[in-house]
Amino acid sequence: MASADTSALPRAPGDGDGVVISVDAMGGDRGPATVIAGMAESAGKNPDIRFIVHGPRAELQRLIGRRGDLLQRCDIRDAAGVVSMGDKPSQVLRKGEGTSMWSALESVRQREATAAVSCGNTGALMALSMLRLRKLPGVNRPAIACLWPSRNPQGFNVMLDVGADIRADAQDLLTYALMGASYARNGFGLERPRVGLLNVGTEEHKGRPELKQAHELIPTTAQAANFDYVGFVEGGDLPSSRVDVIVTDGFTGNVALKTGEGTAKLVGDLLKEAFGKSVMSKFAALLAMGSLKRLQKRIDPRRVNGGVFLGLNGTVVKSHGSADATGVSAAIKLAFRLAQSGFQDRLAARVAQSVAAAGQINGSKESEAS
């Protein structure tokens, strides 16, 4: 994918230009040391990344100071409070100011950073993101987009929503289609992504009313928004090469995501068990080691770590709470890639386009009815 013009991006902390990523260092299950290790891994691969890091200053200075010249690429923001995994979003909205999560989002709100990354409580992060960054005009419900391993050349499909909101009406699903296509275009360089609507069958008469309505709405904006609508898709299409973007409501998407993660873990455990049964099976595993490592790398959830919050006035990437350094580095890489591409401005333009198109369609229907 061609590099985007980064001249309009925020000034990096420290010397020189770069893309600034705001990092909540305190949200993960493994503690700030793992988050800092992920930052160091990412920084080692890309000299253009700079960080604003949020958490207790003394602790972060100590951890970052152990990582060579990483300290020169970081601006540490003191934030004593921590949002725990058990905190309710409503509580965080009332008492979240002063936490590392709040501070990380504030850097994006103030345009000091282009994107925020957090391993923290998903519900709290979405609630604070909506409070501090606000929704894009025309977005009723933001969505969380994840990457799903697939047979496509890019290796992944985009699926949304996977848990931001359990409901979605036809207009929400249309907005998800536009946002998902924009994500695929900027994240993978796909000039014309293929978008499918997840349903219980591919026949037009199947599905809930809102799915049928969205099935009629989405093609009306596909040409102008530069994507192809392939129609209804089924669960078996999630990892297929038939589609690049899968659109669904947050309830269905979250169940599918957790099922996929559980299945991948089960397959991995069964393979280990099978190859450890006997001396011969261990020998077979040794012979197949190269192929097994390639398979492990292909389905390694750490490589696709990072759900993107779409529909906000700013880019937010949610890393798994249990992510190790490799997982955190992958989430930062995703945030960096989207920031470099100018994704946020392009996404806002697509959403505005969908609102205008929906208004024209509704106006046309009202004229016909009268």
mmCIF file of C-alpha atoms in Angstrom:
data_model
loop_
_atom_site.group_PDB
_atom_site.id
_atom_site.type_symbol
_atom_site.label_atom_id
_atom_site.label_comp_id
_atom_site.label_asym_id
_atom_site.label_seq_id
_atom_site.Cartn_x
_atom_site.Cartn_y
_atom_site.Cartn_z
ATOM 1 C CA MET A 1 0.000 0.000 0.000
ATOM 2 C CA ALA A 2 1.345 3.400 -0.932
ATOM 3 C CA SER A 3 2.474 5.629 1.894
ATOM 4 C CA ALA A 4 0.108 8.468 2.749
ATOM 5 C CA ASP A 5 1.119 12.098 3.121
ATOM 6 C CA THR A 6 1.722 12.509 6.853
ATOM 7 C CA SER A 7 2.493 16.225 6.816
ATOM 8 C CA ALA A 8 -0.830 17.100 8.455
ATOM 9 C CA LEU A 9 -0.476 14.584 11.271
ATOM 10 C CA PRO A 10 0.264 15.705 14.852
ATOM 11 C CA ARG A 11 3.823 16.563 15.825
ATOM 12 C CA ALA A 12 5.620 13.674 17.509
ATOM 13 C CA PRO A 13 6.965 14.032 21.024
ATOM 14 C CA GLY A 14 10.688 14.525 20.905
ATOM 15 C CA ASP A 15 12.795 15.241 17.845
ATOM 16 C CA GLY A 16 11.621 14.841 14.253
ATOM 17 C CA ASP A 17 8.296 14.019 12.656
ATOM 18 C CA GLY A 18 6.281 10.850 13.032
ATOM 19 C CA VAL A 19 2.897 9.345 13.703
ATOM 20 C CA VAL A 20 1.895 9.700 17.343
ATOM 21 C CA ILE A 21 0.076 6.833 19.080
ATOM 22 C CA SER A 22 -1.504 7.398 22.494
ATOM 23 C CA VAL A 23 -1.107 4.309 24.693
ATOM 24 C CA ASP A 24 -3.014 3.385 27.861
ATOM 25 C CA ALA A 25 -0.233 1.556 29.691
ATOM 26 C CA MET A 26 -2.345 0.330 32.623
ATOM 27 C CA GLY A 27 -5.331 -1.489 31.116
ATOM 28 C CA GLY A 28 -3.970 -4.969 30.371
ATOM 29 C CA ASP A 29 -4.174 -8.124 32.467
ATOM 30 C CA ARG A 30 -0.372 -8.516 32.315
ATOM 31 C CA GLY A 31 0.433 -5.047 33.615
ATOM 32 C CA PRO A 32 2.335 -2.078 32.189
ATOM 33 C CA ALA A 33 5.598 -3.984 31.692
ATOM 34 C CA THR A 34 3.988 -6.028 28.904
ATOM 35 C CA VAL A 35 2.504 -2.917 27.266
ATOM 36 C CA ILE A 36 5.894 -1.182 27.336
ATOM 37 C CA ALA A 37 7.531 -4.311 25.884
ATOM 38 C CA GLY A 38 5.017 -4.233 23.032
ATOM 39 C CA MET A 39 5.767 -0.566 22.415
ATOM 40 C CA ALA A 40 9.500 -1.323 22.307
ATOM 41 C CA GLU A 41 8.913 -4.177 19.850
ATOM 42 C CA SER A 42 6.851 -1.926 17.601
ATOM 43 C CA ALA A 43 9.303 0.979 17.856
ATOM 44 C CA GLY A 44 12.168 -1.321 16.932
ATOM 45 C CA LYS A 45 10.451 -2.151 13.649
ATOM 46 C CA ASN A 46 9.356 1.364 12.700
ATOM 47 C CA PRO A 47 11.337 4.535 13.338
ATOM 48 C CA ASP A 48 8.331 6.742 12.455
ATOM 49 C CA ILE A 49 6.281 5.781 15.536
ATOM 50 C CA ARG A 50 6.183 8.087 18.552
ATOM 51 C CA PHE A 51 4.190 7.562 21.731
ATOM 52 C CA ILE A 52 2.276 9.450 24.376
ATOM 53 C CA VAL A 53 2.106 6.987 27.278
ATOM 54 C CA HIS A 54 -0.415 7.261 30.105
ATOM 55 C CA GLY A 55 -0.078 5.934 33.651
ATOM 56 C CA PRO A 56 1.820 6.569 36.918
ATOM 57 C CA ARG A 57 4.815 8.643 35.842
ATOM 58 C CA ALA A 58 7.425 7.122 38.164
ATOM 59 C CA GLU A 59 6.548 3.545 37.225
ATOM 60 C CA LEU A 60 6.477 4.287 33.494
ATOM 61 C CA GLN A 61 9.777 6.169 33.575
ATOM 62 C CA ARG A 62 11.388 3.169 35.267
ATOM 63 C CA LEU A 63 9.961 0.627 32.791
ATOM 64 C CA ILE A 64 10.606 2.710 29.670
ATOM 65 C CA GLY A 65 14.073 3.671 30.873
ATOM 66 C CA ARG A 66 15.084 0.006 30.673
ATOM 67 C CA ARG A 67 14.259 -0.084 26.944
ATOM 68 C CA GLY A 68 17.252 1.693 25.440
ATOM 69 C CA ASP A 69 16.317 4.792 23.469
ATOM 70 C CA LEU A 70 12.537 4.202 23.737
ATOM 71 C CA LEU A 71 12.351 6.983 26.323
ATOM 72 C CA GLN A 72 13.436 9.496 23.654
ATOM 73 C CA ARG A 73 10.350 8.586 21.623
ATOM 74 C CA CYS A 74 7.847 8.826 24.479
ATOM 75 C CA ASP A 75 5.971 11.607 26.204
ATOM 76 C CA ILE A 76 4.824 10.288 29.592
ATOM 77 C CA ARG A 77 1.534 11.657 30.956
ATOM 78 C CA ASP A 78 0.953 11.096 34.660
ATOM 79 C CA ALA A 79 -2.378 9.352 35.373
ATOM 80 C CA ALA A 80 -2.712 7.655 38.724
ATOM 81 C CA GLY A 81 -6.135 6.052 38.241
ATOM 82 C CA VAL A 82 -6.745 2.699 36.538
ATOM 83 C CA VAL A 83 -9.940 1.326 34.967
ATOM 84 C CA SER A 84 -10.190 -2.310 36.052
ATOM 85 C CA MET A 85 -11.788 -5.123 34.058
ATOM 86 C CA GLY A 86 -14.547 -5.341 36.664
ATOM 87 C CA ASP A 87 -15.547 -1.669 36.526
ATOM 88 C CA LYS A 88 -18.969 -0.960 35.055
ATOM 89 C CA PRO A 89 -19.031 1.515 32.146
ATOM 90 C CA SER A 90 -21.550 3.689 34.001
ATOM 91 C CA GLN A 91 -19.166 3.981 36.958
ATOM 92 C CA VAL A 92 -16.243 4.840 34.701
ATOM 93 C CA LEU A 93 -18.256 7.574 32.993
ATOM 94 C CA ARG A 94 -18.838 9.219 36.379
ATOM 95 C CA LYS A 95 -15.434 8.655 37.962
ATOM 96 C CA GLY A 96 -13.066 7.920 35.070
ATOM 97 C CA GLU A 97 -11.348 11.288 34.868
ATOM 98 C CA GLY A 98 -7.760 10.929 36.028
ATOM 99 C CA THR A 99 -7.406 7.341 34.803
ATOM 100 C CA SER A 100 -4.893 6.250 32.195
ATOM 101 C CA MET A 101 -7.735 5.288 29.820
ATOM 102 C CA TRP A 102 -9.363 8.719 30.047
ATOM 103 C CA SER A 103 -5.987 10.410 29.572
ATOM 104 C CA ALA A 104 -5.151 8.280 26.518
ATOM 105 C CA LEU A 105 -8.398 9.252 24.808
ATOM 106 C CA GLU A 106 -7.915 12.892 25.756
ATOM 107 C CA SER A 107 -4.678 12.996 23.741
ATOM 108 C CA VAL A 108 -6.639 11.970 20.635
ATOM 109 C CA ARG A 109 -9.396 14.457 21.460
ATOM 110 C CA GLN A 110 -6.829 17.257 21.708
ATOM 111 C CA ARG A 111 -5.256 16.086 18.415
ATOM 112 C CA GLU A 112 -1.905 15.448 20.070
ATOM 113 C CA ALA A 113 -2.113 11.835 18.861
ATOM 114 C CA THR A 114 -3.720 10.286 15.791
ATOM 115 C CA ALA A 115 -4.921 7.075 17.466
ATOM 116 C CA ALA A 116 -5.286 5.525 20.920
ATOM 117 C CA VAL A 117 -4.472 1.942 21.930
ATOM 118 C CA SER A 118 -5.728 0.281 25.120
ATOM 119 C CA CYS A 119 -5.829 -3.268 26.498
ATOM 120 C CA GLY A 120 -8.477 -2.244 29.033
ATOM 121 C CA ASN A 121 -12.141 -2.922 29.779
ATOM 122 C CA THR A 122 -13.968 -2.955 26.410
ATOM 123 C CA GLY A 123 -17.287 -1.582 27.673
ATOM 124 C CA ALA A 124 -15.610 1.205 29.610
ATOM 125 C CA LEU A 125 -13.334 2.075 26.679
ATOM 126 C CA MET A 126 -16.284 2.352 24.297
ATOM 127 C CA ALA A 127 -18.298 4.410 26.799
ATOM 128 C CA LEU A 128 -15.415 6.833 27.420
ATOM 129 C CA SER A 129 -14.627 6.995 23.702
ATOM 130 C CA MET A 130 -18.189 8.048 22.937
ATOM 131 C CA LEU A 131 -18.089 10.588 25.772
ATOM 132 C CA ARG A 132 -14.722 12.177 24.972
ATOM 133 C CA LEU A 133 -14.487 11.764 21.189
ATOM 134 C CA ARG A 134 -18.194 11.803 20.303
ATOM 135 C CA LYS A 135 -19.828 9.974 17.407
ATOM 136 C CA LEU A 136 -19.377 11.059 13.822
ATOM 137 C CA PRO A 137 -22.388 12.958 12.465
ATOM 138 C CA GLY A 138 -24.789 10.407 11.042
ATOM 139 C CA VAL A 139 -23.572 7.477 13.163
ATOM 140 C CA ASN A 140 -26.258 6.128 15.457
ATOM 141 C CA ARG A 141 -24.243 3.249 16.885
ATOM 142 C CA PRO A 142 -20.441 2.923 16.631
ATOM 143 C CA ALA A 143 -19.072 -0.520 15.791
ATOM 144 C CA ILE A 144 -16.075 -2.640 16.711
ATOM 145 C CA ALA A 145 -14.327 -4.182 13.699
ATOM 146 C CA CYS A 146 -12.070 -7.220 14.008
ATOM 147 C CA LEU A 147 -9.864 -9.132 11.574
ATOM 148 C CA TRP A 148 -10.852 -12.719 10.727
ATOM 149 C CA PRO A 149 -8.276 -15.121 9.171
ATOM 150 C CA SER A 150 -9.379 -15.924 5.635
ATOM 151 C CA ARG A 151 -8.363 -17.405 2.287
ATOM 152 C CA ASN A 152 -8.117 -13.963 0.715
ATOM 153 C CA PRO A 153 -4.709 -12.744 -0.515
ATOM 154 C CA GLN A 154 -4.553 -10.231 2.354
ATOM 155 C CA GLY A 155 -5.002 -13.128 4.791
ATOM 156 C CA PHE A 156 -7.921 -11.579 6.686
ATOM 157 C CA ASN A 157 -11.503 -10.427 6.374
ATOM 158 C CA VAL A 158 -12.999 -7.518 8.301
ATOM 159 C CA MET A 159 -16.076 -8.219 10.445
ATOM 160 C CA LEU A 160 -18.216 -5.661 12.251
ATOM 161 C CA ASP A 161 -19.900 -5.143 14.654
ATOM 162 C CA VAL A 162 -18.382 -7.625 17.137
ATOM 163 C CA GLY A 163 -19.723 -6.216 20.373
ATOM 164 C CA ALA A 164 -20.175 -2.452 20.549
ATOM 165 C CA ASP A 165 -23.991 -2.741 20.561
ATOM 166 C CA ILE A 166 -26.177 -5.847 20.433
ATOM 167 C CA ARG A 167 -28.752 -4.071 18.250
ATOM 168 C CA ALA A 168 -28.548 -2.669 14.732
ATOM 169 C CA ASP A 169 -31.294 -1.453 12.431
ATOM 170 C CA ALA A 170 -31.095 -1.234 8.630
ATOM 171 C CA GLN A 171 -29.482 2.219 8.627
ATOM 172 C CA ASP A 172 -26.894 1.062 11.194
ATOM 173 C CA LEU A 173 -26.007 -1.925 9.006
ATOM 174 C CA LEU A 174 -25.632 0.370 5.994
ATOM 175 C CA THR A 175 -23.284 2.588 7.999
ATOM 176 C CA TYR A 176 -21.314 -0.494 9.102
ATOM 177 C CA ALA A 177 -20.937 -1.495 5.442
ATOM 178 C CA LEU A 178 -19.484 1.917 4.570
ATOM 179 C CA MET A 179 -17.176 1.983 7.592
ATOM 180 C CA GLY A 180 -16.026 -1.605 7.033
ATOM 181 C CA ALA A 181 -15.274 -0.934 3.379
ATOM 182 C CA SER A 182 -13.284 2.176 4.330
ATOM 183 C CA TYR A 183 -11.336 0.146 6.915
ATOM 184 C CA ALA A 184 -10.537 -2.596 4.385
ATOM 185 C CA ARG A 185 -9.488 -0.027 1.796
ATOM 186 C CA ASN A 186 -7.152 1.846 4.134
ATOM 187 C CA GLY A 187 -5.984 -1.121 6.208
ATOM 188 C CA PHE A 188 -5.281 -3.543 3.351
ATOM 189 C CA GLY A 189 -5.098 -1.341 0.272
ATOM 190 C CA LEU A 190 -8.158 -2.965 -1.343
ATOM 191 C CA GLU A 191 -9.352 -0.586 -4.041
ATOM 192 C CA ARG A 192 -12.875 -2.046 -4.175
ATOM 193 C CA PRO A 193 -13.703 -4.223 -1.137
ATOM 194 C CA ARG A 194 -16.468 -6.818 -1.371
ATOM 195 C CA VAL A 195 -19.084 -6.454 1.357
ATOM 196 C CA GLY A 196 -21.486 -9.161 2.541
ATOM 197 C CA LEU A 197 -24.386 -9.079 5.028
ATOM 198 C CA LEU A 198 -24.373 -11.992 7.499
ATOM 199 C CA ASN A 199 -27.633 -13.929 7.507
ATOM 200 C CA VAL A 200 -29.019 -17.419 8.159
ATOM 201 C CA GLY A 201 -29.069 -18.074 4.406
ATOM 202 C CA THR A 202 -28.287 -16.440 1.101
ATOM 203 C CA GLU A 203 -31.894 -16.470 -0.156
ATOM 204 C CA GLU A 204 -33.509 -13.034 -0.276
ATOM 205 C CA HIS A 205 -36.608 -14.122 1.638
ATOM 206 C CA LYS A 206 -34.602 -15.221 4.710
ATOM 207 C CA GLY A 207 -33.674 -13.148 7.746
ATOM 208 C CA ARG A 208 -35.113 -10.549 10.079
ATOM 209 C CA PRO A 209 -36.869 -7.450 8.685
ATOM 210 C CA GLU A 210 -33.913 -5.139 9.372
ATOM 211 C CA LEU A 211 -31.628 -7.476 7.401
ATOM 212 C CA LYS A 212 -33.975 -7.442 4.422
ATOM 213 C CA GLN A 213 -34.190 -3.647 4.580
ATOM 214 C CA ALA A 214 -30.385 -3.326 4.779
ATOM 215 C CA HIS A 215 -30.126 -5.755 1.855
ATOM 216 C CA GLU A 216 -32.078 -3.219 -0.199
ATOM 217 C CA LEU A 217 -30.265 -0.136 1.153
ATOM 218 C CA ILE A 218 -26.618 -1.183 0.850
ATOM 219 C CA PRO A 219 -26.542 -1.522 -2.983
ATOM 220 C CA THR A 220 -27.813 2.063 -3.328
ATOM 221 C CA THR A 221 -24.514 3.442 -1.943
ATOM 222 C CA ALA A 222 -22.080 0.757 -3.109
ATOM 223 C CA GLN A 223 -21.172 2.393 -6.422
ATOM 224 C CA ALA A 224 -20.628 5.862 -4.984
ATOM 225 C CA ALA A 225 -18.721 4.473 -1.988
ATOM 226 C CA ASN A 226 -16.529 2.329 -4.241
ATOM 227 C CA PHE A 227 -17.306 -1.158 -2.927
ATOM 228 C CA ASP A 228 -19.094 -4.240 -4.282
ATOM 229 C CA TYR A 229 -22.059 -5.691 -2.424
ATOM 230 C CA VAL A 230 -22.149 -9.491 -2.752
ATOM 231 C CA GLY A 231 -25.457 -9.884 -0.880
ATOM 232 C CA PHE A 232 -26.220 -12.205 2.012
ATOM 233 C CA VAL A 233 -23.414 -14.422 3.321
ATOM 234 C CA GLU A 234 -23.494 -17.268 5.854
ATOM 235 C CA GLY A 235 -21.284 -18.255 8.772
ATOM 236 C CA GLY A 236 -19.208 -20.508 6.536
ATOM 237 C CA ASP A 237 -18.221 -17.477 4.460
ATOM 238 C CA LEU A 238 -16.452 -15.711 7.345
ATOM 239 C CA PRO A 239 -13.032 -17.203 6.457
ATOM 240 C CA SER A 240 -13.755 -17.509 2.725
ATOM 241 C CA SER A 241 -12.414 -15.608 -0.274
ATOM 242 C CA ARG A 242 -15.932 -14.655 -1.381
ATOM 243 C CA VAL A 243 -16.013 -11.474 0.682
ATOM 244 C CA ASP A 244 -13.657 -8.924 2.291
ATOM 245 C CA VAL A 245 -16.056 -7.296 4.792
ATOM 246 C CA ILE A 246 -18.795 -9.043 6.795
ATOM 247 C CA VAL A 247 -21.524 -6.832 8.277
ATOM 248 C CA THR A 248 -23.661 -7.946 11.236
ATOM 249 C CA ASP A 249 -25.069 -6.756 14.573
ATOM 250 C CA GLY A 250 -22.912 -6.773 17.711
ATOM 251 C CA PHE A 251 -24.671 -9.729 19.350
ATOM 252 C CA THR A 252 -24.178 -12.060 16.391
ATOM 253 C CA GLY A 253 -20.684 -10.767 15.676
ATOM 254 C CA ASN A 254 -19.482 -11.208 19.241
ATOM 255 C CA VAL A 255 -20.825 -14.765 19.446
ATOM 256 C CA ALA A 256 -19.118 -15.597 16.135
ATOM 257 C CA LEU A 257 -15.850 -14.031 17.291
ATOM 258 C CA LYS A 258 -15.746 -15.885 20.603
ATOM 259 C CA THR A 259 -16.731 -19.145 18.871
ATOM 260 C CA GLY A 260 -13.933 -18.709 16.349
ATOM 261 C CA GLU A 261 -11.363 -17.998 19.059
ATOM 262 C CA GLY A 262 -12.497 -21.004 21.071
ATOM 263 C CA THR A 263 -12.382 -23.268 18.020
ATOM 264 C CA ALA A 264 -8.871 -22.113 17.100
ATOM 265 C CA LYS A 265 -7.679 -22.882 20.638
ATOM 266 C CA LEU A 266 -9.358 -26.301 20.559
ATOM 267 C CA VAL A 267 -7.681 -27.193 17.247
ATOM 268 C CA GLY A 268 -4.312 -26.142 18.638
ATOM 269 C CA ASP A 269 -4.790 -28.192 21.804
ATOM 270 C CA LEU A 270 -5.938 -31.266 19.837
ATOM 271 C CA LEU A 271 -2.914 -31.036 17.543
ATOM 272 C CA LYS A 272 -0.555 -30.893 20.527
ATOM 273 C CA GLU A 273 -2.327 -33.848 22.087
ATOM 274 C CA ALA A 274 -2.255 -35.880 18.854
ATOM 275 C CA PHE A 275 1.449 -35.279 18.196
ATOM 276 C CA GLY A 276 2.364 -36.114 21.779
ATOM 277 C CA LYS A 277 0.634 -39.501 21.966
ATOM 278 C CA SER A 278 3.611 -41.714 21.121
ATOM 279 C CA VAL A 279 7.218 -41.750 19.988
ATOM 280 C CA MET A 280 6.107 -42.111 16.368
ATOM 281 C CA SER A 281 3.695 -39.203 16.592
ATOM 282 C CA LYS A 282 6.424 -37.043 18.130
ATOM 283 C CA PHE A 283 8.711 -38.031 15.267
ATOM 284 C CA ALA A 284 5.952 -37.134 12.783
ATOM 285 C CA ALA A 285 5.575 -33.766 14.515
ATOM 286 C CA LEU A 286 9.318 -33.188 14.102
ATOM 287 C CA LEU A 287 9.082 -33.917 10.376
ATOM 288 C CA ALA A 288 6.092 -31.602 10.031
ATOM 289 C CA MET A 289 7.581 -28.850 12.199
ATOM 290 C CA GLY A 290 7.949 -26.357 9.361
ATOM 291 C CA SER A 291 4.354 -26.762 8.216
ATOM 292 C CA LEU A 292 3.051 -26.641 11.783
ATOM 293 C CA LYS A 293 4.895 -23.393 12.469
ATOM 294 C CA ARG A 294 3.441 -21.842 9.329
ATOM 295 C CA LEU A 295 -0.033 -22.951 10.417
ATOM 296 C CA GLN A 296 0.519 -21.601 13.928
ATOM 297 C CA LYS A 297 1.633 -18.252 12.533
ATOM 298 C CA ARG A 298 -1.378 -18.107 10.204
ATOM 299 C CA ILE A 299 -3.948 -18.666 12.970
ATOM 300 C CA ASP A 300 -2.037 -16.973 15.814
ATOM 301 C CA PRO A 301 -4.599 -14.590 17.392
ATOM 302 C CA ARG A 302 -1.803 -12.253 18.468
ATOM 303 C CA ARG A 303 -1.175 -11.328 14.823
ATOM 304 C CA VAL A 304 -4.746 -10.029 14.441
ATOM 305 C CA ASN A 305 -4.939 -8.447 17.871
ATOM 306 C CA GLY A 306 -6.820 -5.190 17.804
ATOM 307 C CA GLY A 307 -10.473 -4.319 17.388
ATOM 308 C CA VAL A 308 -11.000 -0.886 15.822
ATOM 309 C CA PHE A 309 -13.769 1.366 17.149
ATOM 310 C CA LEU A 310 -15.457 2.824 14.079
ATOM 311 C CA GLY A 311 -17.835 5.776 13.941
ATOM 312 C CA LEU A 312 -16.052 8.113 16.361
ATOM 313 C CA ASN A 313 -14.200 11.407 15.932
ATOM 314 C CA GLY A 314 -10.890 9.639 16.385
ATOM 315 C CA THR A 315 -9.283 6.230 15.927
ATOM 316 C CA VAL A 316 -9.311 3.850 18.906
ATOM 317 C CA VAL A 317 -7.816 0.345 18.819
ATOM 318 C CA LYS A 318 -8.818 -2.123 21.532
ATOM 319 C CA SER A 319 -6.211 -4.783 22.240
ATOM 320 C CA HIS A 320 -7.045 -8.049 23.999
ATOM 321 C CA GLY A 321 -6.746 -7.621 27.757
ATOM 322 C CA SER A 322 -4.542 -10.723 27.974
ATOM 323 C CA ALA A 323 -2.284 -9.707 25.074
ATOM 324 C CA ASP A 324 1.442 -10.314 25.422
ATOM 325 C CA ALA A 325 4.105 -8.021 23.972
ATOM 326 C CA THR A 326 3.619 -9.447 20.472
ATOM 327 C CA GLY A 327 -0.119 -8.817 20.683
ATOM 328 C CA VAL A 328 0.326 -5.246 21.920
ATOM 329 C CA SER A 329 2.830 -4.605 19.141
ATOM 330 C CA ALA A 330 0.284 -5.867 16.566
ATOM 331 C CA ALA A 331 -2.391 -3.499 17.922
ATOM 332 C CA ILE A 332 0.027 -0.574 17.740
ATOM 333 C CA LYS A 333 1.001 -1.546 14.189
ATOM 334 C CA LEU A 334 -2.677 -1.531 13.194
ATOM 335 C CA ALA A 335 -3.203 1.910 14.750
ATOM 336 C CA PHE A 336 -0.084 3.207 13.005
ATOM 337 C CA ARG A 337 -1.167 1.834 9.613
ATOM 338 C CA LEU A 338 -4.588 3.465 9.867
ATOM 339 C CA ALA A 339 -3.090 6.748 11.050
ATOM 340 C CA GLN A 340 -0.626 6.815 8.147
ATOM 341 C CA SER A 341 -3.381 6.240 5.588
ATOM 342 C CA GLY A 342 -5.504 9.198 6.715
ATOM 343 C CA PHE A 343 -8.206 6.693 7.601
ATOM 344 C CA GLN A 344 -10.170 8.890 10.015
ATOM 345 C CA ASP A 345 -10.813 11.714 7.545
ATOM 346 C CA ARG A 346 -11.766 9.282 4.802
ATOM 347 C CA LEU A 347 -14.107 7.414 7.113
ATOM 348 C CA ALA A 348 -15.865 10.637 8.122
ATOM 349 C CA ALA A 349 -16.339 11.503 4.439
ATOM 350 C CA ARG A 350 -17.893 8.095 3.711
ATOM 351 C CA VAL A 351 -20.293 8.357 6.649
ATOM 352 C CA ALA A 352 -21.365 11.835 5.531
ATOM 353 C CA GLN A 353 -21.938 10.405 2.073
ATOM 354 C CA SER A 354 -24.182 7.655 3.472
ATOM 355 C CA VAL A 355 -26.257 10.179 5.407
ATOM 356 C CA ALA A 356 -26.779 12.259 2.269
ATOM 357 C CA ALA A 357 -27.665 9.160 0.225
ATOM 358 C CA ALA A 358 -30.119 7.935 2.867
ATOM 359 C CA GLY A 359 -31.780 11.368 2.887
ATOM 360 C CA GLN A 360 -32.196 11.273 -0.866
ATOM 361 C CA ILE A 361 -33.685 7.779 -0.728
ATOM 362 C CA ASN A 362 -36.122 8.697 2.040
ATOM 363 C CA GLY A 363 -37.099 11.891 0.191
ATOM 364 C CA SER A 364 -37.736 9.918 -2.973
ATOM 365 C CA LYS A 365 -39.927 7.416 -1.126
ATOM 366 C CA GLU A 366 -41.933 10.198 0.516
ATOM 367 C CA SER A 367 -42.483 11.828 -2.884
ATOM 368 C CA GLU A 368 -43.682 8.541 -4.353
ATOM 369 C CA ALA A 369 -46.021 7.986 -1.410
ATOM 370 C CA SER A 370 -47.578 11.436 -1.821
#
